[in-house]
Short mmCIF file of C-alpha atoms and ligand atoms in Angstrom, two decimals:
data_model
loop_
_atom_site.label_atom_id
_atom_site.label_comp_id
_atom_site.label_asym_id
_atom_site.label_seq_id
_atom_site.Cartn_x
_atom_site.Cartn_y
_atom_site.Cartn_z
CA MET A 1 0.74 -32.13 -45.08
CA SER A 2 -0.86 -35.53 -45.09
CA PRO A 3 -3.31 -36.89 -47.68
CA ILE A 4 -6.83 -37.08 -46.27
CA GLU A 5 -8.68 -40.36 -46.36
CA GLY A 6 -12.37 -40.44 -47.15
CA ILE A 7 -12.92 -37.05 -48.79
CA SER A 8 -14.14 -36.43 -52.32
CA ALA A 9 -11.91 -35.06 -55.09
CA VAL A 10 -13.97 -31.83 -55.01
CA THR A 11 -13.30 -31.29 -51.31
CA ALA A 12 -9.60 -32.12 -51.76
CA ALA A 13 -9.37 -29.56 -54.59
CA THR A 14 -11.02 -26.89 -52.40
CA ILE A 15 -8.57 -27.51 -49.58
CA GLU A 16 -5.66 -27.20 -51.98
CA ARG A 17 -7.08 -24.05 -53.61
CA LEU A 18 -7.73 -22.28 -50.29
CA ALA A 19 -4.48 -23.25 -48.56
CA GLY A 20 -2.62 -20.21 -47.25
CA LYS A 21 -5.19 -17.71 -48.53
CA MET A 22 -7.82 -15.40 -47.11
CA LEU A 23 -10.33 -13.03 -48.68
CA ILE A 24 -9.72 -9.29 -48.53
CA GLY A 25 -11.38 -6.82 -50.90
CA GLY A 26 -12.34 -9.58 -53.33
CA GLU A 27 -8.78 -10.93 -53.57
CA TRP A 28 -7.28 -14.12 -52.19
CA LEU A 29 -4.19 -13.09 -50.26
CA ALA A 30 -1.52 -14.35 -47.86
CA ALA A 31 -0.76 -12.50 -44.62
CA ALA A 32 1.46 -9.44 -45.18
CA SER A 33 4.13 -11.13 -43.05
CA GLY A 34 3.83 -14.38 -45.01
CA GLU A 35 3.24 -16.24 -41.74
CA ILE A 36 0.98 -19.27 -41.66
CA GLN A 37 -0.84 -21.43 -39.10
CA ASN A 38 -1.45 -25.15 -39.45
CA VAL A 39 -4.89 -26.75 -39.46
CA THR A 40 -5.23 -30.19 -37.85
CA ASN A 41 -7.64 -33.02 -38.55
CA PRO A 42 -9.06 -33.94 -35.10
CA ALA A 43 -9.85 -37.48 -36.25
CA THR A 44 -6.18 -38.26 -36.91
CA ALA A 45 -4.22 -35.52 -35.10
CA GLU A 46 -2.48 -34.82 -38.44
CA VAL A 47 -1.91 -31.39 -40.00
CA PHE A 48 -3.72 -31.32 -43.36
CA THR A 49 -3.57 -27.69 -44.50
CA HIS A 50 -2.57 -24.19 -43.43
CA MET A 51 -3.99 -20.68 -43.43
CA PRO A 52 -2.54 -17.17 -43.18
CA SER A 53 -1.57 -16.09 -39.69
CA SER A 54 -2.60 -12.45 -39.97
CA GLY A 55 -1.29 -9.47 -38.06
CA ALA A 56 -2.70 -6.05 -37.24
CA SER A 57 -1.79 -4.66 -40.69
CA ASP A 58 -3.90 -7.39 -42.34
CA VAL A 59 -6.81 -6.38 -40.12
CA ASP A 60 -6.30 -2.78 -41.27
CA ARG A 61 -6.44 -3.94 -44.91
CA ALA A 62 -9.63 -5.92 -44.34
CA VAL A 63 -11.32 -3.04 -42.48
CA GLU A 64 -10.35 -0.60 -45.25
CA ALA A 65 -11.83 -2.97 -47.84
CA ALA A 66 -15.04 -3.31 -45.82
CA ARG A 67 -15.25 0.48 -45.32
CA ALA A 68 -14.74 1.12 -49.05
CA ALA A 69 -17.42 -1.46 -49.88
CA PHE A 70 -19.82 0.17 -47.40
CA LYS A 71 -19.50 3.43 -49.34
CA ASN A 72 -19.42 1.81 -52.78
CA PRO A 73 -22.68 2.75 -54.57
CA LYS A 74 -22.81 -0.78 -56.01
CA TRP A 75 -23.55 -1.93 -52.46
CA ALA A 76 -24.74 1.20 -50.63
CA GLU A 77 -27.38 1.88 -53.27
CA MET A 78 -28.31 -1.67 -54.07
CA ARG A 79 -32.07 -2.01 -53.82
CA PRO A 80 -33.35 -4.16 -50.93
CA SER A 81 -34.98 -6.58 -53.38
CA HIS A 82 -31.59 -7.09 -55.05
CA ARG A 83 -29.91 -7.72 -51.69
CA GLN A 84 -32.66 -10.24 -50.98
CA ARG A 85 -32.11 -11.97 -54.32
CA ALA A 86 -28.34 -12.06 -53.82
CA ILE A 87 -28.76 -13.72 -50.39
CA LEU A 88 -31.19 -16.24 -51.88
CA LYS A 89 -28.64 -16.97 -54.62
CA LEU A 90 -26.01 -17.48 -51.94
CA ALA A 91 -28.33 -19.99 -50.22
CA ASP A 92 -28.75 -21.80 -53.55
CA LEU A 93 -24.97 -21.96 -53.96
CA LEU A 94 -24.60 -23.47 -50.49
CA GLU A 95 -27.26 -26.01 -51.43
CA ALA A 96 -25.42 -26.89 -54.64
CA ASN A 97 -22.30 -27.61 -52.55
CA ILE A 98 -23.85 -29.33 -49.52
CA ASP A 99 -21.75 -32.47 -49.57
CA GLU A 100 -18.49 -30.59 -49.95
CA LEU A 101 -19.33 -28.11 -47.18
CA ALA A 102 -20.35 -30.97 -44.86
CA GLU A 103 -17.05 -32.76 -45.55
CA LEU A 104 -15.06 -29.60 -44.90
CA GLU A 105 -16.91 -29.05 -41.61
CA SER A 106 -16.46 -32.63 -40.49
CA LEU A 107 -12.78 -32.62 -41.38
CA ASP A 108 -12.06 -29.34 -39.61
CA ASN A 109 -14.20 -29.82 -36.51
CA GLY A 110 -14.43 -33.62 -36.18
CA LYS A 111 -18.24 -33.71 -36.10
CA PRO A 112 -20.11 -36.55 -37.86
CA VAL A 113 -20.51 -35.70 -41.54
CA THR A 114 -24.19 -36.72 -41.49
CA MET A 115 -24.81 -34.17 -38.75
CA ALA A 116 -22.72 -31.52 -40.50
CA ASN A 117 -24.89 -32.03 -43.56
CA ARG A 118 -28.22 -31.93 -41.70
CA VAL A 119 -27.54 -29.31 -39.04
CA ASP A 120 -24.59 -27.14 -40.07
CA VAL A 121 -25.07 -26.84 -43.82
CA ARG A 122 -28.83 -27.28 -44.23
CA GLY A 123 -29.39 -25.12 -41.14
CA SER A 124 -27.23 -22.40 -42.71
CA ILE A 125 -29.20 -22.58 -45.97
CA GLU A 126 -32.52 -22.32 -44.10
CA TYR A 127 -31.24 -19.35 -42.14
CA LEU A 128 -30.02 -17.51 -45.26
CA ARG A 129 -33.41 -18.03 -46.93
CA TYR A 130 -35.14 -16.73 -43.82
CA ILE A 131 -32.94 -13.66 -43.38
CA ALA A 132 -33.08 -12.82 -47.13
CA GLY A 133 -36.76 -12.04 -46.62
CA TRP A 134 -35.99 -9.37 -44.02
CA ALA A 135 -33.92 -7.37 -46.54
CA THR A 136 -37.19 -6.10 -48.07
CA LYS A 137 -39.02 -5.66 -44.76
CA ILE A 138 -36.85 -3.22 -42.85
CA GLU A 139 -39.07 -0.40 -41.72
CA GLY A 140 -39.27 2.58 -39.38
CA LEU A 141 -42.21 4.29 -37.69
CA THR A 142 -44.09 7.53 -38.13
CA VAL A 143 -44.28 9.17 -34.72
CA ASP A 144 -46.71 11.77 -33.35
CA VAL A 145 -44.88 14.47 -31.43
CA SER A 146 -46.41 16.89 -28.89
CA PHE A 147 -44.55 20.14 -29.50
CA PRO A 148 -46.70 23.25 -29.73
CA ARG A 149 -47.40 23.82 -33.42
CA PRO A 150 -45.17 26.31 -35.26
CA ARG A 151 -46.53 29.90 -35.38
CA ASP A 152 -46.94 29.75 -39.16
CA GLY A 153 -49.72 27.22 -38.68
CA GLY A 154 -47.59 24.31 -39.84
CA ASN A 155 -46.95 21.09 -38.00
CA TYR A 156 -44.25 18.61 -37.30
CA PHE A 157 -43.67 15.35 -39.07
CA ALA A 158 -41.49 12.77 -37.35
CA TYR A 159 -40.36 9.34 -38.40
CA THR A 160 -37.62 6.81 -37.75
CA ARG A 161 -35.33 5.05 -40.21
CA GLN A 162 -33.41 1.83 -39.61
CA GLU A 163 -29.98 2.31 -41.16
CA PRO A 164 -27.15 -0.22 -41.51
CA VAL A 165 -24.77 0.00 -38.57
CA GLY A 166 -21.73 0.03 -40.90
CA VAL A 167 -18.69 -2.25 -40.85
CA VAL A 168 -19.31 -5.36 -38.74
CA GLY A 169 -16.45 -7.32 -37.16
CA ALA A 170 -17.67 -10.90 -36.72
CA ILE A 171 -15.60 -13.19 -34.48
CA ILE A 172 -16.82 -16.78 -34.34
CA PRO A 173 -16.01 -20.07 -32.54
CA TRP A 174 -15.16 -23.54 -33.84
CA ASN A 175 -18.17 -25.57 -32.71
CA PHE A 176 -20.61 -24.66 -35.54
CA PRO A 177 -18.29 -22.76 -37.87
CA LEU A 178 -20.53 -22.32 -40.94
CA ASN A 179 -23.68 -21.71 -38.88
CA MET A 180 -21.95 -19.05 -36.81
CA ALA A 181 -20.59 -17.34 -39.95
CA VAL A 182 -24.04 -17.36 -41.55
CA TRP A 183 -25.80 -16.12 -38.38
CA LYS A 184 -23.62 -13.00 -38.55
CA VAL A 185 -22.98 -12.44 -42.24
CA GLY A 186 -26.65 -13.13 -43.14
CA PRO A 187 -28.23 -10.28 -41.15
CA ALA A 188 -25.32 -7.98 -42.00
CA LEU A 189 -26.02 -8.48 -45.71
CA ALA A 190 -29.79 -8.20 -45.26
CA THR A 191 -29.41 -4.81 -43.56
CA GLY A 192 -26.75 -3.43 -45.96
CA CYS A 193 -23.69 -3.66 -43.69
CA THR A 194 -20.26 -4.95 -44.70
CA VAL A 195 -18.26 -7.55 -42.78
CA VAL A 196 -14.82 -8.59 -41.62
CA LEU A 197 -15.25 -12.21 -40.53
CA LYS A 198 -12.70 -14.03 -38.38
CA PRO A 199 -13.22 -17.79 -38.06
CA ALA A 200 -11.72 -19.75 -35.17
CA SER A 201 -8.15 -20.97 -35.72
CA GLU A 202 -9.24 -24.62 -35.51
CA THR A 203 -11.92 -24.32 -38.21
CA PRO A 204 -11.28 -21.80 -41.00
CA LEU A 205 -12.33 -23.91 -43.99
CA THR A 206 -16.08 -23.40 -44.34
CA ALA A 207 -15.76 -19.65 -43.67
CA LEU A 208 -13.23 -19.39 -46.52
CA ARG A 209 -15.37 -21.52 -48.86
CA PHE A 210 -18.36 -19.36 -47.84
CA GLY A 211 -16.25 -16.36 -48.94
CA GLU A 212 -15.82 -17.93 -52.39
CA LEU A 213 -19.56 -18.53 -52.68
CA ILE A 214 -20.30 -14.94 -51.59
CA LEU A 215 -18.21 -13.66 -54.51
CA GLU A 216 -19.89 -16.17 -56.84
CA ALA A 217 -23.31 -14.92 -55.69
CA GLY A 218 -22.35 -11.48 -56.99
CA PHE A 219 -21.78 -9.46 -53.82
CA PRO A 220 -19.39 -6.59 -54.61
CA GLU A 221 -15.76 -7.00 -53.56
CA GLY A 222 -15.06 -6.09 -49.94
CA VAL A 223 -18.67 -6.55 -48.77
CA VAL A 224 -17.51 -9.68 -46.95
CA ASN A 225 -13.85 -10.22 -46.03
CA VAL A 226 -12.63 -13.39 -44.32
CA ILE A 227 -9.44 -12.98 -42.32
CA THR A 228 -7.64 -15.82 -40.53
CA GLY A 229 -5.19 -15.86 -37.66
CA SER A 230 -5.03 -16.08 -33.91
CA GLY A 231 -7.71 -14.57 -31.71
CA SER A 232 -5.26 -12.81 -29.47
CA VAL A 233 -3.84 -10.91 -32.48
CA VAL A 234 -6.58 -10.69 -35.14
CA GLY A 235 -9.60 -10.81 -32.82
CA ALA A 236 -8.06 -8.30 -30.44
CA ALA A 237 -7.13 -5.95 -33.30
CA MET A 238 -10.69 -6.15 -34.61
CA SER A 239 -12.29 -5.47 -31.21
CA SER A 240 -10.29 -2.28 -30.73
CA HIS A 241 -10.30 -1.15 -34.38
CA PRO A 242 -11.74 2.34 -34.86
CA GLY A 243 -12.90 1.39 -38.37
CA ILE A 244 -15.25 -1.33 -37.09
CA ASP A 245 -18.67 -0.02 -36.06
CA LYS A 246 -20.05 -3.17 -34.51
CA ILE A 247 -18.55 -6.32 -33.05
CA ALA A 248 -20.62 -9.51 -33.25
CA PHE A 249 -18.92 -12.12 -31.10
CA THR A 250 -19.70 -15.75 -30.31
CA GLY A 251 -17.35 -17.66 -28.07
CA SER A 252 -16.37 -18.15 -24.46
CA THR A 253 -17.48 -15.82 -21.70
CA GLU A 254 -13.87 -15.13 -20.78
CA VAL A 255 -12.88 -13.89 -24.26
CA GLY A 256 -16.28 -12.24 -24.75
CA ARG A 257 -15.68 -10.07 -21.72
CA THR A 258 -12.33 -8.86 -23.14
CA VAL A 259 -13.83 -8.28 -26.58
CA GLY A 260 -16.85 -6.46 -25.13
CA LEU A 261 -14.72 -4.19 -22.94
CA SER A 262 -12.44 -3.35 -25.84
CA ALA A 263 -15.38 -2.54 -28.13
CA MET A 264 -17.16 -0.52 -25.42
CA ASN A 265 -13.98 1.40 -24.76
CA ARG A 266 -14.58 3.14 -28.08
CA ILE A 267 -18.40 2.87 -27.73
CA ALA A 268 -18.72 0.49 -30.68
CA ARG A 269 -21.91 -1.55 -30.90
CA VAL A 270 -21.43 -5.03 -29.50
CA SER A 271 -23.39 -8.26 -29.24
CA LEU A 272 -22.08 -11.26 -27.32
CA GLU A 273 -23.24 -14.88 -27.55
CA LEU A 274 -21.28 -16.63 -24.84
CA GLY A 275 -21.07 -19.80 -22.83
CA GLY A 276 -23.74 -21.86 -21.13
CA LYS A 277 -24.40 -24.59 -18.57
CA SER A 278 -27.94 -25.49 -19.50
CA PRO A 279 -30.15 -27.43 -17.09
CA VAL A 280 -32.39 -30.30 -18.23
CA ILE A 281 -35.18 -30.68 -15.66
CA VAL A 282 -37.09 -33.97 -15.73
CA PHE A 283 -40.26 -34.54 -13.67
CA ASP A 284 -41.54 -38.00 -12.79
CA ASP A 285 -44.60 -37.50 -14.99
CA ALA A 286 -42.48 -36.98 -18.14
CA ASN A 287 -42.73 -39.35 -21.08
CA LEU A 288 -39.52 -41.25 -20.41
CA ASP A 289 -39.43 -42.79 -23.89
CA ALA A 290 -38.85 -39.27 -25.19
CA ALA A 291 -37.05 -37.74 -22.20
CA ILE A 292 -34.25 -40.34 -21.90
CA PRO A 293 -33.08 -40.08 -25.53
CA GLY A 294 -33.80 -36.34 -25.33
CA ALA A 295 -31.51 -35.86 -22.34
CA ALA A 296 -28.78 -37.99 -23.97
CA SER A 297 -28.86 -36.01 -27.18
CA ALA A 298 -29.10 -32.70 -25.27
CA ILE A 299 -25.57 -33.29 -23.97
CA PHE A 300 -23.88 -35.60 -26.48
CA PHE A 301 -24.95 -33.75 -29.66
CA ASN A 302 -21.83 -32.27 -31.33
CA GLN A 303 -19.62 -34.09 -28.78
CA GLY A 304 -21.05 -31.83 -26.07
CA GLN A 305 -19.43 -28.84 -27.76
CA ALA A 306 -22.63 -26.82 -27.97
CA CYS A 307 -23.25 -23.63 -26.03
CA THR A 308 -26.75 -24.93 -25.26
CA ALA A 309 -25.57 -28.43 -24.27
CA GLY A 310 -27.83 -29.84 -21.55
CA SER A 311 -24.90 -30.46 -19.25
CA ARG A 312 -26.77 -30.38 -15.91
CA LEU A 313 -29.42 -33.07 -15.58
CA TYR A 314 -31.88 -32.62 -12.70
CA VAL A 315 -34.23 -35.58 -12.30
CA GLN A 316 -37.06 -36.01 -9.79
CA ARG A 317 -35.82 -38.39 -7.12
CA SER A 318 -38.43 -41.15 -7.62
CA ILE A 319 -37.19 -41.82 -11.18
CA PHE A 320 -33.55 -40.70 -10.79
CA ASP A 321 -31.83 -44.12 -10.90
CA GLN A 322 -34.02 -45.46 -13.70
CA PHE A 323 -33.50 -42.28 -15.75
CA VAL A 324 -29.74 -42.06 -15.32
CA THR A 325 -29.37 -45.77 -16.11
CA GLY A 326 -31.33 -45.15 -19.33
CA VAL A 327 -29.13 -42.22 -20.39
CA ALA A 328 -25.98 -44.17 -19.47
CA ALA A 329 -27.12 -47.12 -21.64
CA ARG A 330 -27.49 -44.77 -24.61
CA ALA A 331 -24.07 -43.25 -23.94
CA ALA A 332 -22.47 -46.71 -23.86
CA LYS A 333 -24.01 -47.59 -27.23
CA MET A 334 -22.88 -44.49 -29.12
CA LYS A 335 -20.62 -45.32 -32.05
CA ILE A 336 -17.41 -43.33 -31.69
CA GLY A 337 -15.30 -42.81 -34.81
CA PRO A 338 -14.03 -40.41 -37.44
CA GLY A 339 -16.58 -37.79 -38.47
CA LEU A 340 -16.18 -38.69 -42.14
CA ASP A 341 -17.51 -42.23 -41.47
CA PRO A 342 -21.29 -41.95 -42.07
CA ALA A 343 -21.93 -44.53 -39.30
CA THR A 344 -20.25 -42.35 -36.64
CA GLN A 345 -22.50 -40.91 -33.92
CA MET A 346 -19.77 -39.23 -31.92
CA GLY A 347 -16.61 -37.84 -33.52
CA PRO A 348 -13.44 -36.58 -31.84
CA LEU A 349 -13.33 -33.34 -29.87
CA VAL A 350 -12.02 -30.39 -31.86
CA SER A 351 -8.45 -30.39 -30.54
CA GLN A 352 -5.98 -31.97 -28.18
CA ARG A 353 -6.23 -28.85 -26.02
CA GLN A 354 -10.02 -29.12 -25.79
CA ARG A 355 -9.85 -32.82 -24.89
CA ASN A 356 -7.24 -32.11 -22.21
CA THR A 357 -9.50 -29.40 -20.73
CA VAL A 358 -12.49 -31.74 -20.67
CA CYS A 359 -10.45 -34.59 -19.13
CA GLU A 360 -9.18 -32.25 -16.43
CA TYR A 361 -12.81 -31.48 -15.54
CA ILE A 362 -13.62 -35.20 -15.29
CA GLU A 363 -10.63 -35.68 -12.98
CA LYS A 364 -11.74 -32.71 -10.85
CA GLY A 365 -15.25 -34.19 -10.63
CA LEU A 366 -13.84 -37.51 -9.44
CA ALA A 367 -11.54 -35.74 -6.97
CA GLN A 368 -14.56 -33.87 -5.56
CA GLY A 369 -16.35 -37.15 -4.79
CA GLY A 370 -18.11 -37.81 -8.10
CA LYS A 371 -18.85 -41.31 -9.41
CA LEU A 372 -18.73 -42.32 -13.07
CA VAL A 373 -21.80 -44.11 -14.42
CA ALA A 374 -20.67 -43.89 -18.06
CA GLY A 375 -17.48 -43.18 -20.01
CA GLY A 376 -14.58 -41.18 -18.65
CA GLU A 377 -11.97 -42.81 -20.90
CA ARG A 378 -10.07 -41.75 -24.02
CA PRO A 379 -10.64 -44.46 -26.66
CA ASP A 380 -7.48 -45.99 -28.07
CA LEU A 381 -7.65 -44.11 -31.39
CA PRO A 382 -5.20 -41.64 -32.96
CA GLY A 383 -7.52 -38.57 -32.84
CA PHE A 384 -8.93 -36.52 -29.95
CA TYR A 385 -11.69 -38.93 -28.92
CA LEU A 386 -13.42 -39.13 -25.57
CA GLN A 387 -16.20 -41.43 -24.37
CA PRO A 388 -19.57 -39.86 -23.55
CA THR A 389 -19.35 -39.44 -19.80
CA ILE A 390 -21.86 -39.19 -16.93
CA LEU A 391 -21.02 -38.21 -13.35
CA VAL A 392 -23.30 -38.56 -10.30
CA ASP A 393 -23.00 -37.83 -6.56
CA MET A 394 -21.73 -34.32 -7.28
CA PRO A 395 -22.78 -31.47 -4.99
CA GLN A 396 -24.41 -28.50 -6.72
CA SER A 397 -21.47 -26.32 -5.70
CA SER A 398 -18.84 -28.54 -7.37
CA THR A 399 -16.73 -27.27 -10.26
CA VAL A 400 -18.25 -29.62 -12.83
CA VAL A 401 -21.75 -28.38 -11.99
CA GLN A 402 -20.86 -24.70 -11.96
CA GLU A 403 -18.39 -24.35 -14.87
CA GLU A 404 -18.91 -24.85 -18.58
CA ILE A 405 -16.99 -27.97 -19.67
CA PHE A 406 -17.81 -27.82 -23.40
CA GLY A 407 -17.43 -31.55 -23.93
CA PRO A 408 -19.49 -34.76 -23.65
CA VAL A 409 -19.78 -34.68 -19.87
CA LEU A 410 -23.12 -34.82 -18.08
CA VAL A 411 -23.64 -34.29 -14.35
CA ALA A 412 -26.87 -35.77 -12.93
CA ILE A 413 -28.44 -34.58 -9.65
CA PRO A 414 -31.79 -35.55 -8.06
CA PHE A 415 -34.46 -33.07 -6.86
CA ASP A 416 -37.62 -33.44 -4.79
CA ASP A 417 -40.04 -30.75 -5.97
CA ALA A 418 -40.51 -27.97 -8.52
CA ASP A 419 -39.23 -25.22 -6.22
CA GLU A 420 -36.01 -27.11 -5.65
CA ALA A 421 -35.66 -27.81 -9.39
CA VAL A 422 -35.92 -24.09 -10.21
CA ALA A 423 -33.51 -23.15 -7.45
CA LEU A 424 -30.93 -25.66 -8.74
CA ALA A 425 -31.45 -24.65 -12.38
CA ASN A 426 -30.94 -20.97 -11.57
CA ASP A 427 -27.95 -21.59 -9.33
CA SER A 428 -25.54 -20.94 -12.21
CA PRO A 429 -23.67 -17.92 -13.51
CA TYR A 430 -25.01 -18.76 -16.99
CA GLY A 431 -28.45 -18.22 -18.49
CA LEU A 432 -28.46 -19.40 -22.08
CA ALA A 433 -31.03 -22.21 -22.28
CA ALA A 434 -32.91 -24.83 -20.29
CA SER A 435 -35.36 -27.64 -20.92
CA VAL A 436 -38.28 -28.89 -18.86
CA TRP A 437 -39.66 -32.38 -19.35
CA SER A 438 -43.15 -33.01 -17.95
CA SER A 439 -46.60 -34.03 -19.17
CA ASN A 440 -48.26 -31.63 -16.71
CA LEU A 441 -48.99 -28.30 -18.39
CA SER A 442 -49.47 -26.51 -15.05
CA THR A 443 -46.01 -27.58 -13.91
CA VAL A 444 -44.54 -26.35 -17.20
CA HIS A 445 -46.35 -23.00 -17.15
CA ARG A 446 -45.45 -22.36 -13.52
CA LEU A 447 -41.80 -23.10 -14.20
CA THR A 448 -40.98 -21.40 -17.49
CA PRO A 449 -41.27 -17.78 -16.25
CA LYS A 450 -39.06 -18.59 -13.25
CA ILE A 451 -36.15 -20.07 -15.22
CA GLN A 452 -33.34 -17.61 -15.90
CA ALA A 453 -32.50 -18.43 -19.51
CA GLY A 454 -32.80 -16.90 -22.98
CA THR A 455 -34.54 -20.05 -24.27
CA VAL A 456 -36.68 -22.60 -22.44
CA TRP A 457 -37.55 -25.78 -24.31
CA VAL A 458 -40.40 -27.98 -23.15
CA ASN A 459 -40.17 -31.71 -23.88
CA CYS A 460 -37.36 -31.04 -26.36
CA HIS A 461 -33.85 -29.53 -26.30
CA ASN A 462 -31.41 -27.89 -28.71
CA LEU A 463 -34.06 -26.93 -31.28
CA LEU A 464 -33.27 -23.56 -32.86
CA ASP A 465 -35.44 -21.90 -35.47
CA PRO A 466 -34.43 -18.95 -37.67
CA ASN A 467 -37.59 -17.10 -36.60
CA LEU A 468 -37.08 -17.57 -32.86
CA PRO A 469 -34.78 -15.08 -31.10
CA PHE A 470 -31.75 -16.76 -29.54
CA GLY A 471 -29.29 -15.47 -26.96
CA GLY A 472 -28.48 -15.47 -23.30
CA CYS A 473 -28.85 -13.65 -20.03
CA LYS A 474 -26.40 -13.52 -17.09
CA LEU A 475 -22.89 -14.57 -18.24
CA SER A 476 -24.32 -16.09 -21.42
CA GLY A 477 -24.30 -12.82 -23.30
CA VAL A 478 -26.00 -9.68 -24.53
CA GLY A 479 -28.38 -9.40 -27.49
CA ARG A 480 -30.61 -11.77 -29.46
CA GLU A 481 -29.64 -13.29 -32.77
CA MET A 482 -32.24 -14.73 -35.17
CA GLY A 483 -35.87 -13.74 -35.55
CA ARG A 484 -36.91 -10.12 -36.04
CA ALA A 485 -34.74 -9.26 -33.02
CA VAL A 486 -31.47 -9.68 -34.95
CA LEU A 487 -32.21 -6.64 -37.11
CA ASP A 488 -31.76 -4.42 -34.05
CA LEU A 489 -28.17 -5.68 -33.76
CA TYR A 490 -27.26 -4.62 -37.30
CA THR A 491 -29.15 -1.33 -37.65
CA GLU A 492 -29.12 2.09 -36.00
CA THR A 493 -32.38 3.95 -35.45
CA LYS A 494 -32.34 7.46 -36.84
CA SER A 495 -35.10 9.83 -35.71
CA VAL A 496 -36.10 12.53 -38.21
CA LEU A 497 -38.21 15.52 -37.11
CA MET A 498 -39.38 18.05 -39.69
CA ALA A 499 -41.21 21.30 -39.27
CA VAL A 500 -43.59 21.33 -42.21
P1 LIG B 1 -13.12 -18.63 -27.69
O1 LIG B 1 -11.83 -19.15 -27.27
O2 LIG B 1 -13.76 -17.56 -26.91
O3 LIG B 1 -12.93 -18.19 -29.21
C1 LIG B 1 -13.97 -17.62 -29.96
C2 LIG B 1 -13.37 -16.74 -31.02
O4 LIG B 1 -12.70 -15.64 -30.39
C3 LIG B 1 -12.34 -17.43 -31.89
O5 LIG B 1 -12.42 -16.95 -33.21
C4 LIG B 1 -11.04 -16.99 -31.24
O6 LIG B 1 -9.93 -17.03 -32.11
C5 LIG B 1 -11.36 -15.57 -30.85
N1 LIG B 1 -10.52 -15.02 -29.81
C6 LIG B 1 -9.71 -15.67 -28.94
N2 LIG B 1 -9.08 -14.79 -28.14
C7 LIG B 1 -9.47 -13.55 -28.52
C8 LIG B 1 -9.18 -12.23 -28.08
N3 LIG B 1 -8.35 -12.00 -27.07
N4 LIG B 1 -9.79 -11.20 -28.69
C9 LIG B 1 -10.67 -11.41 -29.70
N5 LIG B 1 -10.97 -12.63 -30.17
C10 LIG B 1 -10.39 -13.69 -29.58
O7 LIG B 1 -14.24 -19.74 -27.77
P2 LIG B 1 -14.14 -21.15 -28.46
O8 LIG B 1 -13.29 -21.99 -27.59
O9 LIG B 1 -13.78 -21.03 -29.89
O10 LIG B 1 -15.67 -21.60 -28.44
C11 LIG B 1 -16.23 -22.17 -27.36
C12 LIG B 1 -17.07 -21.18 -26.56
O11 LIG B 1 -18.03 -20.54 -27.39
C13 LIG B 1 -17.87 -21.86 -25.50
O12 LIG B 1 -17.78 -21.16 -24.29
C14 LIG B 1 -19.30 -21.82 -26.00
O13 LIG B 1 -20.30 -21.90 -25.05
C15 LIG B 1 -19.30 -20.56 -26.76
N6 LIG B 1 -20.34 -20.57 -27.78
C16 LIG B 1 -21.46 -19.83 -27.54
C17 LIG B 1 -22.47 -19.83 -28.46
C18 LIG B 1 -23.69 -19.00 -28.20
S1 LIG B 1 -24.66 -18.73 -29.43
N7 LIG B 1 -23.94 -18.50 -27.03
C19 LIG B 1 -22.37 -20.57 -29.64
C20 LIG B 1 -21.23 -21.31 -29.84
C21 LIG B 1 -20.21 -21.30 -28.89
P3 LIG B 1 -8.92 -18.30 -32.09
O14 LIG B 1 -9.72 -19.46 -32.48
O15 LIG B 1 -7.93 -17.91 -33.12
O16 LIG B 1 -8.37 -18.38 -30.70
#
């Protein structure tokens, strides 16, 4: 283990306290096998801590703990207002530990600490406060039925109840680790479910610290369990586990397909938030002072490791060169450095493996005739850094236009009219998000219904709100997180019909 430069004593103490442990049934345990996995700092490529490398028997233990907690009257009979208060307390605890959580996130993932603070941690707090309110607003319907009345002159009374789905298996990725944990644990707690949460191998720290804060907030033991280890062992065991009633997965389309098939094999509930290849469509009447920085941040935010990253830039031909030059100038000026340096605008990618994947895509783009107008190089630094990169002269059918790269790589293509822009935007297996930049309301209104995406932003990109449903169509997933819609993912509808 190496000492970590630039972190506070509080964060260092947390890392030491959590090393080699995970949360099962309210206890901090090692894997039954005693095996561990290392955790690497992407800014230095050095191992700085380790976590349990769980096996199937650890998953069994965590599921048993979650099942027992689901039946425990302390949780099962907790009044909705008390669940609400406990979630609000949890949000307050996150707020009291913002700086530490932001440091943990930056250290684990590489992202700039200022962004981790603003987006990851504050965003998680906002979401918890939002979802806490739903705990007291879960409701069913009274329903009129049309059966002939019973002979005794009575009638029928029918209603629906929304009941917690049960034990939730939450499998999350490394790009927004705390956000993704909160997006799944939050609604599970609001609806009265219990959870087995598996963070990504690259980024376990904030999920584990979140586990500590959940206990501190007073949730009964076993309501939330955090289990670490490799996806192919722990994630696979969770997906096929008969004790898990619902799988909530965020990650790649490839793994999501496997997880979904495994869950559906036993007809478990499943929601999938998967990959994306989001188009940014810019018309020549757009406000370029907003659209140029908007397009740059749409792709380079979080080192391009965002499922909604605006990775395909379609610009109307008359302004194409001017626009791409503007985005390239912003890319060239971005300050690359360690996430823990508050001046950093772009940190390292999450891992050596991820940087290699992204670099292979850049090479493929160049081999298929692409031309670099920005970046393309690995800076001469010890971590997993990569310059923000822009490719042009790529045909729509090329690999870099069709496949998700999940790194700071933008492909820019010109279009002539709105019909062509829509055709290009929709020519993708993904359908997560898109943005349209124009000052003409008619153009915007004509386009938005035609774009195949779960979210369409207009004159902005990457803005998510707790009250706005979020999710994808096509290969980008199934189900909507956030907003009222998320309650459907964590509850079952029970219909009750009484002869009265
Ligand atoms: P994945 O490789 O798919 O990993 C996601 C999670 O699944 C990790 O916890 C991983 O564990 C686990 N996993 C791996 N193999 C598994 C298996 N066979 N069975 C069950 N679980 C398994 O994705 P990633 O590389 O972490 O994240 C990047 C992807 O997530 C991108 O495609 C991105 O677009 C997508 N993403 C989508 C969204 C939304 S909301 N649509 C949000 C964020 C990210 P290990 O880490 O231990 O391998």
